[in-house]
């Protein structure tokens, strides 16, 4: 069967500034928390590979854009690094960054690739982390100034803006489960961070509309559909609902509907973790919802009722309300340790259609990180990543079905264009359509999946 996608479907990929650009002497970039953390604790990073080079896109963006064209992109998302544009987080703008982003975006546009621009991808300027980062409401103001600066500088050429990528990640990684800086376990602070990120989204949307800029503004959320172990067991169902509240609806409701779910507020109250707020905030949320929702989908979250003992009842944690369920026979990506469940993408999209006003949306990330891909290298130097082609096809079929059923889904972006630096995992798992050889001057080579994607984009669909 041929899976035909609608006209003008967005085919492309996503990346971020901190994971791709790298730094060069004299580029004027300030430190983000990643630069600072690597200097302090390099052993936290796989093979001690840090953010200083990443994939050297800062040097190679012109030829990289030509490769994107070659693999069929009509759109591409990256992020503006706050610490590159405004090295101290507030204050002076770095002209070299302005020139770089202008030229990068112009190069994309010249190739017929629409740049989608995100403003925050886990990369707090270190100067602002010193005053607490998202814990501090002053940082919300600083972010809004940064966002306005970006609209002003690049608004004439950018038509798709995103305020945040996966805002739940700084919350869970930095303040609950210790996999990103500042590595705390503190649910009260976690809630405050989440609240301030959501507020910064609403205020940036407000500034965008007030400025009369063209195009749309949205947010990118990593949604993890929450499935109960046994859908006939009321306690499993309640536990799954609560996990959904904490990890999906904490951002989905407030950004799309303009308010928090009452049962999430009740859980936060019960945990004594209510954030500090100001009286006008509710109206700011209600009046500044997004135009466009980016959905990152990697894995489902399978849940059962709380069966394991709570080891530290005095330290509130979301998982006091549920346990993770390891479903027997689940299909896994063994490298990343994430379940592969293709139908999850469809369930998410149907939920957005039915419960979120069928808001305009797209798949902003989906992908498969694999270790030691050199195993699959061919004589011509390209990687034969058939598993990635299968992965994309199997997800796209469900996206196709969702479109048939009326979901307003406008595109599919793969994570990622070329292998890039995955935070503490550095270059362990490779995700790209294009490989990057770190030992050979960062040489780029298109993988089999890149050629497959080019063909799919050209035909606006694929045969299977
Ligand atoms: C998403 C992030 C990306 C990217 C990707 C792959 O959560 O938006 O920045 O890194 O996941 O995950 P990882 O890098 O953890 O393997």
Short mmCIF file of C-alpha atoms and ligand atoms in Angstrom, two decimals:
data_model
loop_
_atom_site.label_atom_id
_atom_site.label_comp_id
_atom_site.label_asym_id
_atom_site.label_seq_id
_atom_site.Cartn_x
_atom_site.Cartn_y
_atom_site.Cartn_z
CA UNK A 1 0.00 0.00 0.00
CA UNK A 2 1.13 3.56 -0.67
CA UNK A 3 0.85 5.88 2.34
CA UNK A 4 0.08 9.25 0.83
CA UNK A 5 0.48 12.34 3.01
CA UNK A 6 -1.33 15.66 2.58
CA UNK A 7 0.13 18.35 0.36
CA UNK A 8 2.70 20.62 2.00
CA UNK A 9 3.32 18.10 4.77
CA UNK A 10 6.38 19.17 6.77
CA UNK A 11 9.21 16.69 6.20
CA UNK A 12 12.35 17.37 8.14
CA UNK A 13 14.22 16.94 11.35
CA UNK A 14 14.95 18.62 14.64
CA UNK A 15 18.10 19.54 16.48
CA UNK A 16 19.15 22.09 19.06
CA UNK A 17 21.84 24.74 19.33
CA UNK A 18 23.65 23.27 22.34
CA UNK A 19 23.73 19.78 20.80
CA UNK A 20 25.06 20.76 17.40
CA UNK A 21 26.80 24.12 17.13
CA UNK A 22 29.96 23.79 19.20
CA UNK A 23 32.13 26.75 20.16
CA UNK A 24 35.07 28.41 18.45
CA UNK A 25 37.53 30.92 19.89
CA UNK A 26 36.21 34.43 19.72
CA UNK A 27 32.59 33.50 18.95
CA UNK A 28 31.50 35.54 21.96
CA UNK A 29 29.31 32.79 23.40
CA UNK A 30 28.78 32.77 27.16
CA UNK A 31 28.64 29.59 29.23
CA UNK A 32 25.39 27.71 29.62
CA UNK A 33 24.91 25.27 32.48
CA UNK A 34 26.26 22.54 30.17
CA UNK A 35 29.56 24.33 29.53
CA UNK A 36 29.91 25.04 33.23
CA UNK A 37 28.94 21.52 34.36
CA UNK A 38 31.36 19.87 31.93
CA UNK A 39 34.22 22.03 33.17
CA UNK A 40 33.38 21.03 36.73
CA UNK A 41 32.50 17.37 36.31
CA UNK A 42 33.63 15.94 32.96
CA UNK A 43 33.15 12.38 34.18
CA UNK A 44 29.39 12.92 34.17
CA UNK A 45 29.57 12.76 30.36
CA UNK A 46 29.93 9.58 28.30
CA UNK A 47 33.61 9.11 27.37
CA UNK A 48 34.09 12.58 28.85
CA UNK A 49 32.97 14.19 25.62
CA UNK A 50 31.66 17.67 26.38
CA UNK A 51 29.68 20.40 24.63
CA UNK A 52 32.66 22.36 23.27
CA UNK A 53 32.68 20.78 19.79
CA UNK A 54 29.40 18.90 19.48
CA UNK A 55 28.96 18.49 15.70
CA UNK A 56 30.68 21.76 14.74
CA UNK A 57 27.62 23.10 12.96
CA UNK A 58 28.81 26.61 13.78
CA UNK A 59 31.62 25.99 11.30
CA UNK A 60 29.85 23.78 8.78
CA UNK A 61 26.27 25.03 8.65
CA UNK A 62 26.39 25.99 4.97
CA UNK A 63 27.37 22.54 3.77
CA UNK A 64 25.10 20.97 6.38
CA UNK A 65 22.13 22.83 4.96
CA UNK A 66 23.03 21.53 1.51
CA UNK A 67 22.93 17.99 2.94
CA UNK A 68 19.52 18.65 4.48
CA UNK A 69 18.30 19.63 1.05
CA UNK A 70 19.74 16.44 -0.34
CA UNK A 71 17.78 14.32 2.15
CA UNK A 72 14.48 15.95 1.27
CA UNK A 73 13.95 18.49 4.05
CA UNK A 74 11.37 21.21 3.53
CA UNK A 75 11.63 22.28 7.19
CA UNK A 76 14.13 22.01 10.02
CA UNK A 77 14.04 22.96 13.67
CA UNK A 78 16.93 24.20 15.71
CA UNK A 79 17.23 26.47 18.73
CA UNK A 80 18.84 29.80 19.37
CA UNK A 81 21.23 29.40 22.27
CA UNK A 82 20.34 32.05 24.83
CA UNK A 83 23.96 32.07 26.08
CA UNK A 84 25.24 32.63 22.54
CA UNK A 85 22.90 35.53 21.79
CA UNK A 86 23.04 37.16 25.22
CA UNK A 87 26.17 35.75 26.86
CA UNK A 88 25.23 36.81 30.41
CA UNK A 89 21.56 35.93 30.02
CA UNK A 90 20.63 39.61 30.36
CA UNK A 91 22.25 42.65 28.82
CA UNK A 92 24.38 42.95 25.78
CA UNK A 93 23.61 41.08 22.56
CA UNK A 94 26.50 39.27 20.87
CA UNK A 95 26.66 40.56 17.30
CA UNK A 96 28.56 37.46 16.11
CA UNK A 97 25.63 35.33 17.21
CA UNK A 98 23.21 37.60 15.34
CA UNK A 99 25.31 37.24 12.19
CA UNK A 100 25.59 33.48 12.61
CA UNK A 101 21.87 32.85 13.12
CA UNK A 102 20.93 35.26 10.33
CA UNK A 103 23.22 33.49 7.90
CA UNK A 104 22.17 30.02 9.08
CA UNK A 105 18.46 30.83 8.67
CA UNK A 106 19.06 32.57 5.32
CA UNK A 107 20.97 29.53 4.06
CA UNK A 108 18.02 27.31 5.00
CA UNK A 109 15.49 29.60 3.37
CA UNK A 110 17.62 29.82 0.21
CA UNK A 111 17.42 26.01 -0.06
CA UNK A 112 13.64 25.99 0.39
CA UNK A 113 13.89 24.69 3.97
CA UNK A 114 11.73 26.55 6.44
CA UNK A 115 13.53 27.20 9.74
CA UNK A 116 11.46 26.45 12.83
CA UNK A 117 13.07 28.23 15.76
CA UNK A 118 12.95 27.16 19.36
CA UNK A 119 14.07 29.45 22.18
CA UNK A 120 14.94 27.11 25.01
CA UNK A 121 16.41 23.63 24.86
CA UNK A 122 17.63 22.84 28.40
CA UNK A 123 20.35 25.51 28.10
CA UNK A 124 20.12 28.00 30.94
CA UNK A 125 22.83 30.69 30.75
CA UNK A 126 25.15 29.99 33.64
CA UNK A 127 24.96 33.56 34.93
CA UNK A 128 21.23 33.06 35.45
CA UNK A 129 21.65 29.62 37.02
CA UNK A 130 23.72 31.40 39.66
CA UNK A 131 20.53 33.13 40.80
CA UNK A 132 18.54 29.88 40.70
CA UNK A 133 17.64 29.52 37.01
CA UNK A 134 13.94 28.74 36.59
CA UNK A 135 13.50 28.65 40.36
CA UNK A 136 13.71 32.45 40.29
CA UNK A 137 10.90 34.56 38.81
CA UNK A 138 13.43 37.17 37.67
CA UNK A 139 14.65 34.58 35.17
CA UNK A 140 11.16 34.51 33.64
CA UNK A 141 11.52 38.24 32.93
CA UNK A 142 15.01 37.71 31.53
CA UNK A 143 13.67 34.96 29.25
CA UNK A 144 10.87 37.17 27.96
CA UNK A 145 13.41 39.88 27.13
CA UNK A 146 15.49 37.28 25.32
CA UNK A 147 12.40 36.06 23.42
CA UNK A 148 11.47 39.62 22.39
CA UNK A 149 15.05 40.19 21.24
CA UNK A 150 14.79 37.10 19.03
CA UNK A 151 11.41 38.17 17.58
CA UNK A 152 12.84 41.60 16.86
CA UNK A 153 16.07 40.32 15.29
CA UNK A 154 14.74 37.40 13.28
CA UNK A 155 10.96 37.96 13.11
CA UNK A 156 11.08 39.09 9.51
CA UNK A 157 12.25 35.66 8.33
CA UNK A 158 10.90 33.16 10.88
CA UNK A 159 7.29 32.00 10.72
CA UNK A 160 7.33 29.17 13.28
CA UNK A 161 8.49 29.92 16.80
CA UNK A 162 8.61 27.66 19.83
CA UNK A 163 9.08 28.88 23.35
CA UNK A 164 10.45 25.66 24.86
CA UNK A 165 11.44 22.14 23.98
CA UNK A 166 10.32 19.53 26.52
CA UNK A 167 9.94 21.85 29.51
CA UNK A 168 9.26 18.85 31.76
CA UNK A 169 12.86 17.66 31.25
CA UNK A 170 14.58 20.42 33.26
CA UNK A 171 11.98 19.66 35.96
CA UNK A 172 12.43 15.91 36.17
CA UNK A 173 16.10 15.76 35.20
CA UNK A 174 17.28 18.72 37.29
CA UNK A 175 14.98 18.57 40.32
CA UNK A 176 13.57 15.04 40.72
CA UNK A 177 15.60 12.24 39.17
CA UNK A 178 19.12 13.65 38.97
CA UNK A 179 20.24 13.36 35.40
CA UNK A 180 20.85 17.03 34.54
CA UNK A 181 22.32 19.92 36.50
CA UNK A 182 21.57 20.97 39.27
CA UNK A 183 20.91 17.30 40.14
CA UNK A 184 18.55 17.96 43.04
CA UNK A 185 15.73 15.93 44.53
CA UNK A 186 13.30 18.62 45.54
CA UNK A 187 9.70 18.47 44.40
CA UNK A 188 8.82 21.90 45.76
CA UNK A 189 11.52 23.47 43.59
CA UNK A 190 10.56 21.17 40.70
CA UNK A 191 7.01 22.51 40.77
CA UNK A 192 8.25 26.11 40.93
CA UNK A 193 10.53 25.49 37.94
CA UNK A 194 7.65 23.97 35.96
CA UNK A 195 5.39 26.85 36.88
CA UNK A 196 7.93 29.47 35.83
CA UNK A 197 8.62 27.71 32.54
CA UNK A 198 4.89 27.65 31.78
CA UNK A 199 4.58 31.30 32.75
CA UNK A 200 7.52 32.21 30.53
CA UNK A 201 5.75 30.44 27.66
CA UNK A 202 2.55 32.44 28.18
CA UNK A 203 4.43 35.73 28.50
CA UNK A 204 6.46 35.03 25.36
CA UNK A 205 3.23 34.23 23.48
CA UNK A 206 1.80 37.51 24.77
CA UNK A 207 4.88 39.46 23.62
CA UNK A 208 4.76 37.77 20.21
CA UNK A 209 1.11 38.69 19.66
CA UNK A 210 1.56 42.21 21.02
CA UNK A 211 4.50 42.75 18.66
CA UNK A 212 2.35 41.84 15.65
CA UNK A 213 4.93 39.40 14.29
CA UNK A 214 3.92 37.14 11.45
CA UNK A 215 3.56 33.40 11.77
CA UNK A 216 2.74 31.09 14.62
CA UNK A 217 4.09 30.44 18.07
CA UNK A 218 3.91 27.21 20.00
CA UNK A 219 5.63 24.87 22.38
CA UNK A 220 7.21 21.45 21.97
CA UNK A 221 6.20 18.84 24.53
CA UNK A 222 7.47 15.31 24.99
CA UNK A 223 4.25 13.44 25.53
CA UNK A 224 4.43 9.96 26.98
CA UNK A 225 1.05 8.24 26.77
CA UNK A 226 0.29 6.75 30.15
CA UNK A 227 -1.11 3.21 29.99
CA UNK A 228 -2.42 1.33 33.02
CA UNK A 229 -1.18 -2.24 33.50
CA UNK A 230 -4.79 -3.42 33.69
CA UNK A 231 -7.44 -1.13 32.30
CA UNK A 232 -10.08 -2.99 34.34
CA UNK A 233 -8.31 -2.30 37.62
CA UNK A 234 -9.49 1.04 39.00
CA UNK A 235 -6.32 1.55 41.04
CA UNK A 236 -4.05 0.95 38.06
CA UNK A 237 -6.19 3.34 36.02
CA UNK A 238 -6.01 6.04 38.71
CA UNK A 239 -2.23 5.60 38.99
CA UNK A 240 -1.85 5.99 35.21
CA UNK A 241 -4.07 9.06 35.28
CA UNK A 242 -1.87 10.63 37.95
CA UNK A 243 1.32 9.92 36.02
CA UNK A 244 -0.36 11.57 33.03
CA UNK A 245 -1.17 14.63 35.15
CA UNK A 246 2.41 14.98 36.39
CA UNK A 247 4.30 14.35 33.19
CA UNK A 248 1.99 15.33 30.31
CA UNK A 249 -0.87 17.50 31.47
CA UNK A 250 1.35 19.70 33.67
CA UNK A 251 2.30 21.50 30.45
CA UNK A 252 -0.28 20.37 27.90
CA UNK A 253 -3.31 21.81 29.68
CA UNK A 254 -1.83 25.11 30.73
CA UNK A 255 -0.31 25.89 27.32
CA UNK A 256 -3.17 24.67 25.10
CA UNK A 257 -6.25 25.19 27.31
CA UNK A 258 -4.88 27.99 29.49
CA UNK A 259 -5.34 26.41 32.92
CA UNK A 260 -4.04 23.60 35.12
CA UNK A 261 -6.16 20.47 35.71
CA UNK A 262 -7.82 20.70 39.14
CA UNK A 263 -6.78 17.15 40.05
CA UNK A 264 -3.12 18.02 39.40
CA UNK A 265 -3.45 21.05 41.67
CA UNK A 266 -4.96 18.76 44.32
CA UNK A 267 -2.02 16.36 44.11
CA UNK A 268 0.49 19.19 44.39
CA UNK A 269 -1.39 20.63 47.39
CA UNK A 270 -1.50 17.24 49.04
CA UNK A 271 2.30 17.06 48.62
CA UNK A 272 2.78 20.55 50.15
CA UNK A 273 4.52 21.68 46.98
CA UNK A 274 2.34 24.53 45.73
CA UNK A 275 4.41 27.15 43.86
CA UNK A 276 4.58 30.85 44.57
CA UNK A 277 2.28 32.67 42.20
CA UNK A 278 0.99 36.18 41.57
CA UNK A 279 -2.67 37.16 41.29
CA UNK A 280 -2.55 38.02 37.56
CA UNK A 281 -0.93 34.76 36.53
CA UNK A 282 -4.18 32.86 35.94
CA UNK A 283 -5.31 35.49 33.43
CA UNK A 284 -1.90 35.44 31.73
CA UNK A 285 -2.24 31.66 31.24
CA UNK A 286 -5.85 31.89 30.10
CA UNK A 287 -5.23 34.66 27.55
CA UNK A 288 -2.00 33.42 26.00
CA UNK A 289 -2.41 29.90 24.73
CA UNK A 290 -0.33 28.57 21.86
CA UNK A 291 -1.11 28.35 18.13
CA UNK A 292 0.85 25.24 17.31
CA UNK A 293 1.82 22.16 19.33
CA UNK A 294 4.99 20.20 18.66
CA UNK A 295 4.82 16.63 19.94
CA UNK A 296 7.99 14.68 20.68
CA UNK A 297 7.23 11.00 20.94
CA UNK A 298 9.72 8.33 21.91
CA UNK A 299 8.12 5.93 24.35
CA UNK A 300 5.02 5.15 26.38
CA UNK A 301 4.83 5.16 30.17
CA UNK A 302 3.32 1.96 31.57
CA UNK A 303 1.95 2.28 35.03
CA UNK A 304 0.62 0.14 37.86
CA UNK A 305 -0.73 1.10 41.26
CA UNK A 306 1.83 1.80 43.97
CA UNK A 307 3.04 -1.60 45.16
CA UNK A 308 6.62 -0.89 46.17
CA UNK A 309 7.26 0.66 49.59
CA UNK A 310 7.82 4.42 49.71
CA UNK A 311 11.33 4.61 51.08
CA UNK A 312 11.30 8.27 52.09
CA UNK A 313 7.72 9.35 52.76
CA UNK A 314 8.88 12.75 54.02
CA UNK A 315 10.39 13.58 50.61
CA UNK A 316 7.48 14.13 48.21
CA UNK A 317 7.88 12.60 44.74
CA UNK A 318 5.43 12.05 41.88
CA UNK A 319 6.05 8.31 42.04
CA UNK A 320 4.56 8.09 45.51
CA UNK A 321 1.37 7.80 43.47
CA UNK A 322 2.32 5.04 41.03
CA UNK A 323 4.88 2.41 40.05
CA UNK A 324 6.40 1.87 36.64
CA UNK A 325 5.17 -1.34 35.07
CA UNK A 326 7.57 -3.37 32.96
CA UNK A 327 5.24 -5.04 30.54
CA UNK A 328 6.40 -8.55 29.64
CA UNK A 329 7.23 -8.95 25.96
CA UNK A 330 7.52 -5.24 25.29
CA UNK A 331 9.59 -4.25 22.28
CA UNK A 332 12.72 -2.38 23.32
CA UNK A 333 15.40 -0.18 21.90
CA UNK A 334 18.11 -1.86 23.99
CA UNK A 335 20.66 0.93 23.51
CA UNK A 336 18.57 3.73 24.93
CA UNK A 337 16.51 1.42 27.12
CA UNK A 338 13.25 2.84 25.82
CA UNK A 339 10.21 0.82 24.79
CA UNK A 340 9.20 1.11 21.15
CA UNK A 341 5.42 1.29 20.88
CA UNK A 342 4.38 2.72 17.55
CA UNK A 343 0.69 3.00 18.31
CA UNK A 344 1.50 5.46 21.11
CA UNK A 345 1.96 8.18 18.50
CA UNK A 346 -1.59 7.59 17.26
CA UNK A 347 -3.08 7.56 20.76
CA UNK A 348 -1.41 10.92 21.51
CA UNK A 349 -2.72 12.48 18.33
CA UNK A 350 -6.26 11.26 18.93
CA UNK A 351 -6.10 12.67 22.46
CA UNK A 352 -5.07 16.04 21.06
CA UNK A 353 -7.96 15.90 18.57
CA UNK A 354 -10.55 14.96 21.17
CA UNK A 355 -9.45 16.83 24.29
CA UNK A 356 -7.37 19.77 23.06
CA UNK A 357 -9.61 21.29 20.39
CA UNK A 358 -7.79 19.49 17.57
CA UNK A 359 -5.10 22.17 17.76
CA UNK A 360 -2.73 22.41 14.83
CA UNK A 361 0.17 20.10 15.67
CA UNK A 362 3.07 18.16 14.22
CA UNK A 363 5.44 15.42 15.29
CA UNK A 364 8.43 17.49 16.30
CA UNK A 365 10.67 14.58 17.35
CA UNK A 366 10.66 10.82 16.97
CA UNK A 367 13.71 8.69 16.58
CA UNK A 368 15.95 5.85 17.56
CA UNK A 369 19.36 6.16 19.19
CA UNK A 370 21.67 3.26 18.36
CA UNK A 371 25.16 2.45 19.64
CA UNK A 372 28.11 1.40 17.47
CA UNK A 373 26.46 2.04 14.16
CA UNK A 374 29.88 1.58 12.50
CA UNK A 375 28.93 -2.13 12.53
CA UNK A 376 26.60 -1.41 9.64
CA UNK A 377 28.99 0.56 7.50
CA UNK A 378 29.08 -0.25 3.77
CA UNK A 379 31.99 -0.07 1.35
CA UNK A 380 30.96 3.43 0.28
CA UNK A 381 31.20 4.58 3.91
CA UNK A 382 27.47 4.94 4.48
CA UNK A 383 25.60 3.21 7.30
CA UNK A 384 22.89 0.75 6.33
CA UNK A 385 20.44 1.61 9.13
CA UNK A 386 17.46 -0.48 8.05
CA UNK A 387 16.21 -0.58 11.66
CA UNK A 388 15.79 3.22 11.53
CA UNK A 389 13.86 3.05 8.26
CA UNK A 390 11.54 0.44 9.81
CA UNK A 391 11.14 2.57 12.92
CA UNK A 392 10.16 5.66 10.95
CA UNK A 393 7.81 3.74 8.64
CA UNK A 394 6.05 2.03 11.53
CA UNK A 395 5.42 5.36 13.24
CA UNK A 396 4.46 7.18 10.06
CA UNK A 397 1.77 4.60 9.34
CA UNK A 398 0.06 5.58 12.57
CA UNK A 399 0.48 9.28 11.80
CA UNK A 400 -1.14 8.57 8.45
CA UNK A 401 -4.05 6.82 10.15
CA UNK A 402 -4.50 9.76 12.53
CA UNK A 403 -4.68 12.12 9.54
CA UNK A 404 -7.36 9.92 7.97
CA UNK A 405 -9.27 10.24 11.23
CA UNK A 406 -9.21 14.01 11.20
CA UNK A 407 -6.22 14.92 13.37
CA UNK A 408 -4.76 18.30 12.43
CA UNK A 409 -1.19 17.01 12.18
CA UNK A 410 0.95 18.97 9.76
CA UNK A 411 4.29 17.25 9.64
CA UNK A 412 6.89 14.81 10.86
CA UNK A 413 10.34 15.76 12.08
CA UNK A 414 12.89 13.13 12.92
CA UNK A 415 15.32 13.41 15.78
CA UNK A 416 17.75 14.16 14.26
CA UNK A 417 19.39 15.42 11.08
CA UNK A 418 22.98 14.46 11.84
CA UNK A 419 24.37 12.57 14.82
CA UNK A 420 24.66 14.98 17.68
CA UNK A 421 25.64 15.41 21.29
CA UNK A 422 23.03 13.88 23.58
CA UNK A 423 23.72 15.64 26.86
CA UNK A 424 25.29 13.28 29.41
CA UNK A 425 25.17 10.47 26.84
CA UNK A 426 27.30 12.61 24.51
CA UNK A 427 27.81 10.56 21.30
CA UNK A 428 26.91 7.16 22.74
CA UNK A 429 23.64 6.70 20.87
CA UNK A 430 23.46 7.98 17.31
CA UNK A 431 20.15 9.30 16.01
CA UNK A 432 20.95 11.01 12.70
CA UNK A 433 20.01 10.53 9.06
CA UNK A 434 23.62 11.58 8.57
CA UNK A 435 26.61 10.19 10.46
CA UNK A 436 29.31 12.37 11.96
CA UNK A 437 32.80 10.90 12.28
CA UNK A 438 34.32 12.48 15.38
CA UNK A 439 37.73 10.96 14.62
CA UNK A 440 37.83 12.14 11.06
CA UNK A 441 37.31 15.89 11.18
CA UNK A 442 33.58 15.55 11.86
CA UNK A 443 33.02 14.13 8.39
CA UNK A 444 29.37 13.83 7.41
CA UNK A 445 27.99 10.83 5.48
CA UNK A 446 24.35 10.28 4.60
CA UNK A 447 22.96 7.00 5.99
CA UNK A 448 20.54 4.71 4.13
CA UNK A 449 17.69 6.22 6.18
CA UNK A 450 18.60 9.66 4.83
CA UNK A 451 18.18 8.47 1.25
CA UNK A 452 14.94 6.72 2.18
CA UNK A 453 13.67 9.93 3.76
CA UNK A 454 14.58 11.97 0.68
CA UNK A 455 12.54 9.60 -1.47
CA UNK A 456 9.61 9.69 0.96
CA UNK A 457 9.60 13.48 1.10
CA UNK A 458 9.83 13.74 -2.66
CA UNK A 459 6.90 11.38 -3.20
CA UNK A 460 5.08 12.78 -0.15
CA UNK A 461 4.59 9.25 1.09
CA UNK A 462 6.01 5.74 0.93
CA UNK A 463 5.15 2.25 -0.23
CA UNK A 464 4.97 -0.64 2.20
C1 LIG B 1 14.71 14.55 23.49
C2 LIG B 1 15.43 15.87 23.43
C3 LIG B 1 16.61 15.92 22.55
C4 LIG B 1 17.34 14.61 22.32
C5 LIG B 1 16.42 13.39 22.29
C6 LIG B 1 17.11 12.06 22.37
O1 LIG B 1 14.22 14.34 24.76
O2 LIG B 1 14.58 16.94 23.03
O3 LIG B 1 17.41 16.96 22.96
O4 LIG B 1 18.45 14.51 23.06
O5 LIG B 1 15.45 13.43 23.29
O6 LIG B 1 17.28 11.65 23.70
P1 LIG B 1 18.69 11.35 24.35
O7 LIG B 1 19.58 12.42 23.85
O8 LIG B 1 18.47 11.45 25.81
O9 LIG B 1 19.06 9.99 23.92
#
